[in-house]
CSV table of C-alpha atoms in Angstrom, one decimal:
chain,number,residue,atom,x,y,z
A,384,UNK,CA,43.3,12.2,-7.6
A,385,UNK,CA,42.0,15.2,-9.1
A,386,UNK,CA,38.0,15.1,-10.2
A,387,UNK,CA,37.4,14.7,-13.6
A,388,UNK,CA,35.2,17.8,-15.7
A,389,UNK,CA,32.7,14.8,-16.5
A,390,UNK,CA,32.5,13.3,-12.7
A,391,UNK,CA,29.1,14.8,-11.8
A,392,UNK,CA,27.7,14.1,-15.3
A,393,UNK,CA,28.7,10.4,-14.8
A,394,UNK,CA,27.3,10.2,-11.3
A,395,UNK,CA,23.9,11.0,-13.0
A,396,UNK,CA,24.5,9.3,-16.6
A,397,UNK,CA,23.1,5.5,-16.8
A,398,UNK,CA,25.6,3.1,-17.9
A,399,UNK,CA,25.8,-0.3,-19.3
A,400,UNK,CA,28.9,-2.8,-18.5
A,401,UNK,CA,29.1,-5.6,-20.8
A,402,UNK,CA,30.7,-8.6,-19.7
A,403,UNK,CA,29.3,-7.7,-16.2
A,404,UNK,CA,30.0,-10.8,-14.6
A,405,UNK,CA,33.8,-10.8,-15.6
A,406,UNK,CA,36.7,-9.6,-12.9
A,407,UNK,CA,37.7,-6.5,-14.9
A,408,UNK,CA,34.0,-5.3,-15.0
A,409,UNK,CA,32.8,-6.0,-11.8
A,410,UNK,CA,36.1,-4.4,-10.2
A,411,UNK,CA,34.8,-1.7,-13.5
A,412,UNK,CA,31.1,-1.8,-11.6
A,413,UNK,CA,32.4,-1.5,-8.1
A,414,UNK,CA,34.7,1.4,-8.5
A,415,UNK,CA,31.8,3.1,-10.6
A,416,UNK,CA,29.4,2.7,-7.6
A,417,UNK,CA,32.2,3.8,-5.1
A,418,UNK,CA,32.1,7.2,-7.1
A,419,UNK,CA,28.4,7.8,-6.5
A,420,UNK,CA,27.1,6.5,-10.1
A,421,UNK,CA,23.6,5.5,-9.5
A,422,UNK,CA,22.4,3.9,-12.8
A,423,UNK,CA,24.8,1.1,-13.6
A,424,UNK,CA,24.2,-2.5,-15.4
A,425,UNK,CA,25.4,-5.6,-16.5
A,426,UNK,CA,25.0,-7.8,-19.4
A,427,UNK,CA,26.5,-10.8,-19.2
A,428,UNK,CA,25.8,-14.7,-20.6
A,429,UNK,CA,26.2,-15.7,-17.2
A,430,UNK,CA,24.8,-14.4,-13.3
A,431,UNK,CA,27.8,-13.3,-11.4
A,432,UNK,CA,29.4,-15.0,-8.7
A,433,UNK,CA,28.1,-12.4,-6.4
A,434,UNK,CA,26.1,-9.4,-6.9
A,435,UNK,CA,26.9,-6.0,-6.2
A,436,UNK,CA,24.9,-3.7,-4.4
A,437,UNK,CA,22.9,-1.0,-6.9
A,438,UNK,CA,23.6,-3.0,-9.8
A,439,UNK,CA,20.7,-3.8,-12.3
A,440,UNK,CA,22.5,-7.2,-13.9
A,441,UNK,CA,20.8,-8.6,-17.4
A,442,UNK,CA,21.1,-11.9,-19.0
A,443,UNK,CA,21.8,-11.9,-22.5
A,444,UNK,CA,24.1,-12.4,-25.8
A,445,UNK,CA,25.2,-10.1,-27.0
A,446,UNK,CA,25.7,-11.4,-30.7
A,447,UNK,CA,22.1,-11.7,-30.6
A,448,UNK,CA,20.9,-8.4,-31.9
A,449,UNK,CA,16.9,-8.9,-30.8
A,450,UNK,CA,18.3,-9.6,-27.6
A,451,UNK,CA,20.5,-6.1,-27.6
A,452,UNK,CA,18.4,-3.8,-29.1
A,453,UNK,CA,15.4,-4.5,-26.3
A,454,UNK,CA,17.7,-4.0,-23.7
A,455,UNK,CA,18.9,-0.6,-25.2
A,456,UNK,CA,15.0,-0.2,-25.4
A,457,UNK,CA,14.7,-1.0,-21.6
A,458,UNK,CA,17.8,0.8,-20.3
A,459,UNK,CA,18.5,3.7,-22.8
A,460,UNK,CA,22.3,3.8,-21.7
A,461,UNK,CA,24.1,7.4,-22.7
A,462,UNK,CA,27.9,5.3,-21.3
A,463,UNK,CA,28.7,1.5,-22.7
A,464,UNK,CA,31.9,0.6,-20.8
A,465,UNK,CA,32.4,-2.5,-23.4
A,466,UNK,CA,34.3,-5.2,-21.8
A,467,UNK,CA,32.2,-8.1,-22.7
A,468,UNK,CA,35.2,-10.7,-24.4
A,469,UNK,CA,35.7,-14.7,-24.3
A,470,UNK,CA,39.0,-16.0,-22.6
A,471,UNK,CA,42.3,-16.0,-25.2
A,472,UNK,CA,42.2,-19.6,-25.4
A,473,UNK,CA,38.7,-19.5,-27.1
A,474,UNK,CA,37.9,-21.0,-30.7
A,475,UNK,CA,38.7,-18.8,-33.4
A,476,UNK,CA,35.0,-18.7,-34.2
A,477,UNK,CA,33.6,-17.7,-31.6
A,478,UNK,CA,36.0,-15.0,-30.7
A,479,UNK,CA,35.6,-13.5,-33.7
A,480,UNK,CA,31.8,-13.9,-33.5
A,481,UNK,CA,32.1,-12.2,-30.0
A,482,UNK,CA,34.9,-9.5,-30.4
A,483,UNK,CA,34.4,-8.5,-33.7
A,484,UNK,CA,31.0,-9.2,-34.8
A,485,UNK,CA,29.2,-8.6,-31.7
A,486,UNK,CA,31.5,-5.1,-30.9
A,487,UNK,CA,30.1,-3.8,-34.5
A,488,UNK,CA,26.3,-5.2,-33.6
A,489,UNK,CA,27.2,-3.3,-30.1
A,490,UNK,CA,27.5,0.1,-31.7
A,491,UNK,CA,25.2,-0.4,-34.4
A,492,UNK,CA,22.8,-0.4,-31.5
A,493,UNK,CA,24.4,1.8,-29.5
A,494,UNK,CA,24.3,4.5,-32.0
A,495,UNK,CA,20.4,3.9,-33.3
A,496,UNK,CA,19.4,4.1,-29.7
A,497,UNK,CA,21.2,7.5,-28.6
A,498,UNK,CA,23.8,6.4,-26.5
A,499,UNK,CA,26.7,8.9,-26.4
A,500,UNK,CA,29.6,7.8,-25.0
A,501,UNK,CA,31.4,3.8,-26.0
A,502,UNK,CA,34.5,2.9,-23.9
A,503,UNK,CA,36.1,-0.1,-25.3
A,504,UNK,CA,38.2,-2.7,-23.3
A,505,UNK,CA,41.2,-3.2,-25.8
A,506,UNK,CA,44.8,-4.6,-25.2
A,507,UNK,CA,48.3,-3.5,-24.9
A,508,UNK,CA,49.0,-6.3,-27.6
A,509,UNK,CA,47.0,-4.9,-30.2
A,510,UNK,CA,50.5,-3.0,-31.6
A,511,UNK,CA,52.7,-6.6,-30.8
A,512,UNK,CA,54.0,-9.2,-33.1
A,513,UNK,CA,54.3,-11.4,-30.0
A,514,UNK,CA,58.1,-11.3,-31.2
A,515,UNK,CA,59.3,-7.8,-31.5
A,516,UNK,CA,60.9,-6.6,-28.3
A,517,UNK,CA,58.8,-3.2,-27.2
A,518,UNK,CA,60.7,-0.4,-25.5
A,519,UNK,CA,58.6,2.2,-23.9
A,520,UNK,CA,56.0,2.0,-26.6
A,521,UNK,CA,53.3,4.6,-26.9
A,522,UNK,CA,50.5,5.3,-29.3
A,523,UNK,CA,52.2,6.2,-32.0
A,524,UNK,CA,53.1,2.6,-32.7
A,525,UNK,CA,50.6,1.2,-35.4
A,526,UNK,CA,48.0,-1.4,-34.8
A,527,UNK,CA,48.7,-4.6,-36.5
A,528,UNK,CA,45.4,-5.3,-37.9
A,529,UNK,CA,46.4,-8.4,-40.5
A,530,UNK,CA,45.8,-12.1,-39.1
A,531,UNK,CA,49.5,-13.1,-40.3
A,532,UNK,CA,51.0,-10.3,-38.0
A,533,UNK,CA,49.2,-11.4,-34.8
A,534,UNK,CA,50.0,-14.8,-34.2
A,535,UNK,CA,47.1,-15.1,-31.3
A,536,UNK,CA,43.7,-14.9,-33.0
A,537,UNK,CA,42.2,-12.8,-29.6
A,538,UNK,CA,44.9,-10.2,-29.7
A,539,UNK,CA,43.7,-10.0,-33.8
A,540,UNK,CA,39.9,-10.0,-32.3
A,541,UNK,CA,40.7,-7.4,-29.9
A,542,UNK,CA,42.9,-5.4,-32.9
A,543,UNK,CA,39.8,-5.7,-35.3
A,544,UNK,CA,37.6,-4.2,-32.7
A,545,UNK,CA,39.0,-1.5,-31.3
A,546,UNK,CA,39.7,-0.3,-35.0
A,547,UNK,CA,36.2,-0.4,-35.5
A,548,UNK,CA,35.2,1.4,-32.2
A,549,UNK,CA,37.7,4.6,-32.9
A,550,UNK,CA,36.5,4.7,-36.7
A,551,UNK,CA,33.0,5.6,-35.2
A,552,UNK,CA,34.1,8.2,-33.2
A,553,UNK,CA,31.8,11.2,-34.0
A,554,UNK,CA,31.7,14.9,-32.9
A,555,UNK,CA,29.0,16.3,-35.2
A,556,UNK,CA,26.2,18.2,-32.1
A,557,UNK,CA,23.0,16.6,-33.5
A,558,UNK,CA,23.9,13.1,-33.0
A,559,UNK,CA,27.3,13.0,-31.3
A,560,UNK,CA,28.6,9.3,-30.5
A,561,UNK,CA,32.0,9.8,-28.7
A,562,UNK,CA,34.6,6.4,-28.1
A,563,UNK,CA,37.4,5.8,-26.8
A,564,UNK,CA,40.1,2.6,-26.2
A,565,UNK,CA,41.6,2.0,-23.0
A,566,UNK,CA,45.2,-0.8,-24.0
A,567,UNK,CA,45.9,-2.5,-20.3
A,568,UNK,CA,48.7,-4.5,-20.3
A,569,UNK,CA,49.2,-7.7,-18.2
A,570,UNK,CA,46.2,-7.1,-16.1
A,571,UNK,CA,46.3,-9.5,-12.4
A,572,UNK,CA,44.4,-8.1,-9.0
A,573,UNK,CA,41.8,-9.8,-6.8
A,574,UNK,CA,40.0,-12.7,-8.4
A,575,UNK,CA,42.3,-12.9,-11.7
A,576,UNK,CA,42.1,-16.2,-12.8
A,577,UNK,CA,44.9,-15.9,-15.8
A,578,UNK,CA,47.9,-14.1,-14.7
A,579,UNK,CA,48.5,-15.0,-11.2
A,580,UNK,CA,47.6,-18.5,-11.1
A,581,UNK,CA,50.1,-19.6,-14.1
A,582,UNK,CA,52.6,-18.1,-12.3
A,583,UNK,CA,51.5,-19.5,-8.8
A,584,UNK,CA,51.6,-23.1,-10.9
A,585,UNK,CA,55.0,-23.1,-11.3
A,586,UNK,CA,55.8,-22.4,-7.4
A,587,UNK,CA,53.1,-25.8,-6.3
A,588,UNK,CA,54.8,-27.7,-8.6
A,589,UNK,CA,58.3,-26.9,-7.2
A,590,UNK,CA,60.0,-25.3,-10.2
A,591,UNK,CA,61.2,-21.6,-9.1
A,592,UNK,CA,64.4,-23.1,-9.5
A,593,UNK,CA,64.2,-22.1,-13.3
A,594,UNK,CA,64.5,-19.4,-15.3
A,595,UNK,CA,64.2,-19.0,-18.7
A,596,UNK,CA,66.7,-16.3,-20.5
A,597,UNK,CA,69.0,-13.7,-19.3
A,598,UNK,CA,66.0,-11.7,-17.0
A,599,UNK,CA,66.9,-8.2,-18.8
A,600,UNK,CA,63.7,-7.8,-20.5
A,601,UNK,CA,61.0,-5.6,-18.6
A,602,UNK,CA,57.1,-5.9,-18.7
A,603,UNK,CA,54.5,-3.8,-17.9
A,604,UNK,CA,52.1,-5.0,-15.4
A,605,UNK,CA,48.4,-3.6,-14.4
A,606,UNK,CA,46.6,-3.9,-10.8
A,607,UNK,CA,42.9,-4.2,-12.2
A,608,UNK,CA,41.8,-1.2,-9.6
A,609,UNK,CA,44.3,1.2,-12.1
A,610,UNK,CA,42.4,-0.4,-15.2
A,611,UNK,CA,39.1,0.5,-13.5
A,612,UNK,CA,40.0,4.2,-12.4
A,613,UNK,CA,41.3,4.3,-16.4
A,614,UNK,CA,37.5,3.5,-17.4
A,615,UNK,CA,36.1,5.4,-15.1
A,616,UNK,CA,38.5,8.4,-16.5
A,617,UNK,CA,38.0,7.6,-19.7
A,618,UNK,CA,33.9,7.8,-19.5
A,619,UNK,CA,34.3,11.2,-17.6
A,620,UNK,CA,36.6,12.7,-20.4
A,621,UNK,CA,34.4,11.9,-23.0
A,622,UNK,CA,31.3,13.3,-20.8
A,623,UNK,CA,33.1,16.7,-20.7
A,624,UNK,CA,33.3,16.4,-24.6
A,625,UNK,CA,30.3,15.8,-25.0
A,626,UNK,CA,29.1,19.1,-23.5
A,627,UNK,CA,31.1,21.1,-25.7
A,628,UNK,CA,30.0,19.5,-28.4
A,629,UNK,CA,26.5,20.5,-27.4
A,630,UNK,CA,27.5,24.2,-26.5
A,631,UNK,CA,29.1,24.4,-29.9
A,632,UNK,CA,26.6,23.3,-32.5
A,633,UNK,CA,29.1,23.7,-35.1
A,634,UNK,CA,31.8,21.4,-34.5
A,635,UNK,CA,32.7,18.4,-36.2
A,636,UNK,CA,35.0,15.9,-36.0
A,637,UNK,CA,38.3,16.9,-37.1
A,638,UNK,CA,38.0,20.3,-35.1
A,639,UNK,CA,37.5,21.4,-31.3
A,640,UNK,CA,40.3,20.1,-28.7
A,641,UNK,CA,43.8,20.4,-29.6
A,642,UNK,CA,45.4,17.4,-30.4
A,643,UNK,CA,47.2,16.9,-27.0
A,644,UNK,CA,43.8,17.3,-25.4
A,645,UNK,CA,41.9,15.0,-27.2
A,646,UNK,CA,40.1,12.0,-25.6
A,647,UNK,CA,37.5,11.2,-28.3
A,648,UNK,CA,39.0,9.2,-31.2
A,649,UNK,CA,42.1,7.7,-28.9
A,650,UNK,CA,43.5,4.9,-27.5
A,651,UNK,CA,45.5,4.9,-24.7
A,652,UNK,CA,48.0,2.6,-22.6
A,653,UNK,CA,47.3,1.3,-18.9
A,654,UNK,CA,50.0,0.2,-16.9
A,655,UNK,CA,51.1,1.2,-13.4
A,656,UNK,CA,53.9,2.4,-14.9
A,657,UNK,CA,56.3,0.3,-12.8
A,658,UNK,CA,58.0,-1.8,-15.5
A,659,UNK,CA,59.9,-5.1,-14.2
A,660,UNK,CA,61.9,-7.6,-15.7
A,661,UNK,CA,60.2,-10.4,-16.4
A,662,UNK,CA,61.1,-12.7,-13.7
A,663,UNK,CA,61.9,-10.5,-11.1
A,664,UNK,CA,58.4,-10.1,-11.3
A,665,UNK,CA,57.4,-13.6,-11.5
A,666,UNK,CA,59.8,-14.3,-8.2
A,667,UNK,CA,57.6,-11.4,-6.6
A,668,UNK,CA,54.5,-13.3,-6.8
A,669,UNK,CA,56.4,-16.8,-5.7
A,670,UNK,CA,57.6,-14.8,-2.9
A,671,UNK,CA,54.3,-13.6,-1.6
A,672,UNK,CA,53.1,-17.1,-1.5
A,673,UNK,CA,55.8,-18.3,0.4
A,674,UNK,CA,58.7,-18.9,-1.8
A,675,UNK,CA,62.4,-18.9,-0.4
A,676,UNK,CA,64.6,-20.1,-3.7
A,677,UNK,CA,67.9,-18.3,-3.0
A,678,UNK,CA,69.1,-16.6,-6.0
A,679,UNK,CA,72.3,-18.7,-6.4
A,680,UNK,CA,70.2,-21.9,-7.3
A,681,UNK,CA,68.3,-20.8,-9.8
A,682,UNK,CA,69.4,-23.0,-12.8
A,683,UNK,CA,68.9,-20.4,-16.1
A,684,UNK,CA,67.5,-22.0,-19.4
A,685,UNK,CA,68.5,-19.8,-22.6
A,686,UNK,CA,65.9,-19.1,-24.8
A,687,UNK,CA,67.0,-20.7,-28.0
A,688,UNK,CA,67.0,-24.2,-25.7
A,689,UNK,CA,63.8,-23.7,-24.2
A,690,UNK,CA,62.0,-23.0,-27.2
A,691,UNK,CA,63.4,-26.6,-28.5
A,692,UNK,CA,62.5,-27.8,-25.6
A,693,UNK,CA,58.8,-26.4,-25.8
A,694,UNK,CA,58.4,-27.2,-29.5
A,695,UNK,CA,59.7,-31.1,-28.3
A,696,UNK,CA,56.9,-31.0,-25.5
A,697,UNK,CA,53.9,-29.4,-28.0
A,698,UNK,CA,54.4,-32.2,-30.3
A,699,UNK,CA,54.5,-35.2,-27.7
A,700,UNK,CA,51.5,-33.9,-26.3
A,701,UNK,CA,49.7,-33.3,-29.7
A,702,UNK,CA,50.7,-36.9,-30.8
A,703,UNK,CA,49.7,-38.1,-27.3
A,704,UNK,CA,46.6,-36.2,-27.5
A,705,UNK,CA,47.2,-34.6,-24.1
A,706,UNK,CA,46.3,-31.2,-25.1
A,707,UNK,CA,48.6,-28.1,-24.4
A,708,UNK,CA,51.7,-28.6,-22.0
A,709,UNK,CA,52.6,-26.2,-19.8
A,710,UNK,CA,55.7,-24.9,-21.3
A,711,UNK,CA,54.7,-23.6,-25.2
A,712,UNK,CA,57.3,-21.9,-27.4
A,713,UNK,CA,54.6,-18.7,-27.0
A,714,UNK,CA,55.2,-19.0,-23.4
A,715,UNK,CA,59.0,-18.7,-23.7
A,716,UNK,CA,58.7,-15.9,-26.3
A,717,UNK,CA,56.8,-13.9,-24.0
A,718,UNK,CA,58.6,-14.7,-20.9
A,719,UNK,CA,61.9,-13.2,-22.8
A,720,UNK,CA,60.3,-10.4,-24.4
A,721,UNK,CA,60.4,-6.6,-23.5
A,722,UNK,CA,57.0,-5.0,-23.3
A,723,UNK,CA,56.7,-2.0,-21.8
A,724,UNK,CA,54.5,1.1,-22.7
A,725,UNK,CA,54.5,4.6,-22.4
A,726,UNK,CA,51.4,6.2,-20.1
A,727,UNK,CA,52.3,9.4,-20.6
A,728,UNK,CA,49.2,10.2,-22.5
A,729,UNK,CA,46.8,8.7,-20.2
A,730,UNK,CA,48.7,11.1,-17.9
A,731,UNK,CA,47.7,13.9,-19.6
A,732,UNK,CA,44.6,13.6,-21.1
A,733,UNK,CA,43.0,11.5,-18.8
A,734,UNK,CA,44.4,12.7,-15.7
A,735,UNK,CA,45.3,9.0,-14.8
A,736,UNK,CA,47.3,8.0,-12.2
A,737,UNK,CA,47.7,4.3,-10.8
A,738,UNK,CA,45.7,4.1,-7.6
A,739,UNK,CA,47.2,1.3,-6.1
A,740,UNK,CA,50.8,0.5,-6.7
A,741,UNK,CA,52.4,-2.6,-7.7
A,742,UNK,CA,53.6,-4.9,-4.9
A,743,UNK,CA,50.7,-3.7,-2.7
A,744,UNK,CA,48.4,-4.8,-5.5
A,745,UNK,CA,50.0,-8.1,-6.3
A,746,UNK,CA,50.7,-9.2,-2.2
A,747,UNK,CA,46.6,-8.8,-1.6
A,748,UNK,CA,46.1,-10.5,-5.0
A,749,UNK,CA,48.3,-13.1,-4.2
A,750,UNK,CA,46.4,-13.9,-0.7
A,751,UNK,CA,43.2,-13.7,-2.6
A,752,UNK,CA,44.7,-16.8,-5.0
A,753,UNK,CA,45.9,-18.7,-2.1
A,754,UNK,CA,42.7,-18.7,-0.2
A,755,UNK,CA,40.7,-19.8,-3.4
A,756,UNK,CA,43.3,-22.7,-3.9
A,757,UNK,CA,42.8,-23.8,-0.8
A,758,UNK,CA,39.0,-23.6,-1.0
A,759,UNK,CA,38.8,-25.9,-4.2
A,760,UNK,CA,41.3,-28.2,-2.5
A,761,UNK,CA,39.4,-28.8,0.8
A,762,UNK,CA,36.2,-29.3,-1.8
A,763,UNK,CA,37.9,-31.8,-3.2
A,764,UNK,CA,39.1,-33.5,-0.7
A,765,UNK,CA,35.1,-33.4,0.7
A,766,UNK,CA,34.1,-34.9,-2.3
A,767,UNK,CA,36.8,-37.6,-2.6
């Protein structure tokens, strides 16, 4: 891995993680503190499950504006790595209130108090119709920014906010306020709670004998570690901006780094740039927790019956009143979609290269899962 221009400015550079307690920031924290950074924080609603050594963690909202601008007061952060977001499945409300609303409170604040550098968590979906197949897709691809394009109200949240981070994106020496996006796609690693365990669901309730569609569609996956090092980039890039744009009092914001340089004002695409089809993938992680379905008996759904078949099941359970089942038609369309994405310009102007590789990744994460099953099941069996 090759040292970034901005690494000994980070080391000394105070930074604030929102969403401290969640398992893309504290992996975010940990890696940071790895590195030698020496003034790192949290703010989160919540304490963390455990804390981390040389972290200063804060309790707070941060929709509340009162509550955010003291802490700026307190802290003075020059780096927010904002990661701070509500799960998918989240009222509308409140992830708008959270994603949207309290991302443009963020920089407001951010700005007034004389940080320098914002780093916003965004997705990979931000450019997906959740129905369009993508090939290779880089950021050139527009982000779909109208509620009727996105059919999931985060990935429109997450879309919203980003827009609004990159549009305040400035260069101009007296007050410079540099940002950045970082789009991970399909993020799993130790301590995910989304990813991983739908997929180990399937394998304890004995169906790895199904597949739905024809398994030709890849995916891009993400080891959170690579999502952290991407961050940690990402912070460092726009550190080594920001001293030129001190060292050259004159520029602004549509001059300085050519274009295939530029790190301020971007987005870019996370993945660990090993693309696999969909349930190859899936049949990975059944086989790291133990999984032996030879290939021959896997019975193989196509996808115009299985989305009957989910649409059947959402509607029992609505009429039942037994909330979500656990195959949806959005399920099915994203199981037989292609999504992969070009990294090629994280490459490049970031210098990013996935530090820990896929199956390695996914065979510790899937032990880490295991163990935590087991855990809640021998707590409930102590409490039965």
């Amino acid at each position: 891995m090759t040292t970034p221009d901005g690494h000994s400015h980070l080391i000394q550079s105070t930074i604030l993680v929102t969403g401290g307690s969640g398992g893309l920031a504290s992996r975010i924290l940990q890696l940071f503190a790895e590195r030698g950074c020496e003034h790192l924080h949290s703010l989160d609603l919540r304490e963390p499950s455990h804390y981390l050594p040389g972290v200063n963690y804060h309790t707070g909202d941060l929709t509340n504006a009162d509550t955010i601008r003291q802490l700026f007061a307190n802290v003075q952060p020059k780096i927010i790595i904002h990661t701070a977001s509500p799960k998918f499945d989240a009222p509308s409300p409140i992830l708008h209130q959270v994603n949207v609303e309290g991302t443009r409170t963020l920089l407001q604040i951010a700005r007034e108090s004389g940080t320098q550098c914002f780093v916003y968590t965004s997705s990979a979906s931000v450019i997906s119709d959740a129905q369009t197949d993508l090939v290779n897709a880089d950021e050139t691809f527009p982000v779909l920014l109208e509620q009727s394009q996105q059919p999931e109200f985060y990935v429109y949240t997450k879309a919203l906010a980003e827009s609004d981070v990159l549009s305040q994106n400035q260069r101009r020496a007296t007050h410079p306020f540099l940002t950045c996006a970082i789009r991970p796609s399909g993020i799993f690693g130790v301590g995910d709670l989304v990813v991983l365990p739908g997929i180990l669901d399937a394998y304890f309730r004995g169906q790895t004998q199904w597949q739905i569609g024809d398994n030709r569609n890849r995916f891009d996956f993400t080891e959170r570690t690579n999502v952290a090092h991407a961050h940690y980039l990402a912070a460092a890039a726009l550190l080594a901006q920001l001293e030129k744009c001190h060292d050259s009092p004159g520029v602004q914001e549509d001059e300085g780094d050519d274009d295939k340089t530029k790190v301020d004002g971007e987005a870019f695409f996370i993945t660990n740039g090993e693309p696999r089809c969909f349930w190859d993938f899936t049949r990975l992680v059944w086989g790291f927790a133990g999984d032996t379905t030879p290939r021959e008996r896997v019975w193989v759904i196509p996808r115009p019956w299985a989305l009957r078949l989910a649409g059947v099941l959402e509607w029992a359970c609505w009429a039942l009143g037994l909330g979500q089942p656990s195959l949806t038609q959005t399920k099915v369309r994203l199981s037989c979609m292609t999504r992969s994405f070009c990294i090629e310009k994280a490459k490049t102007r970031l210098g990013y290269r996935p530090v820990v590789g896929l199956e390695e990744g996914l065979q510790r994460a899937v032990e880490d899962c295991l163990r935590r099953r087991a855990t809640e099941d021998e707590g409930l069996k102590k409490r039965s």
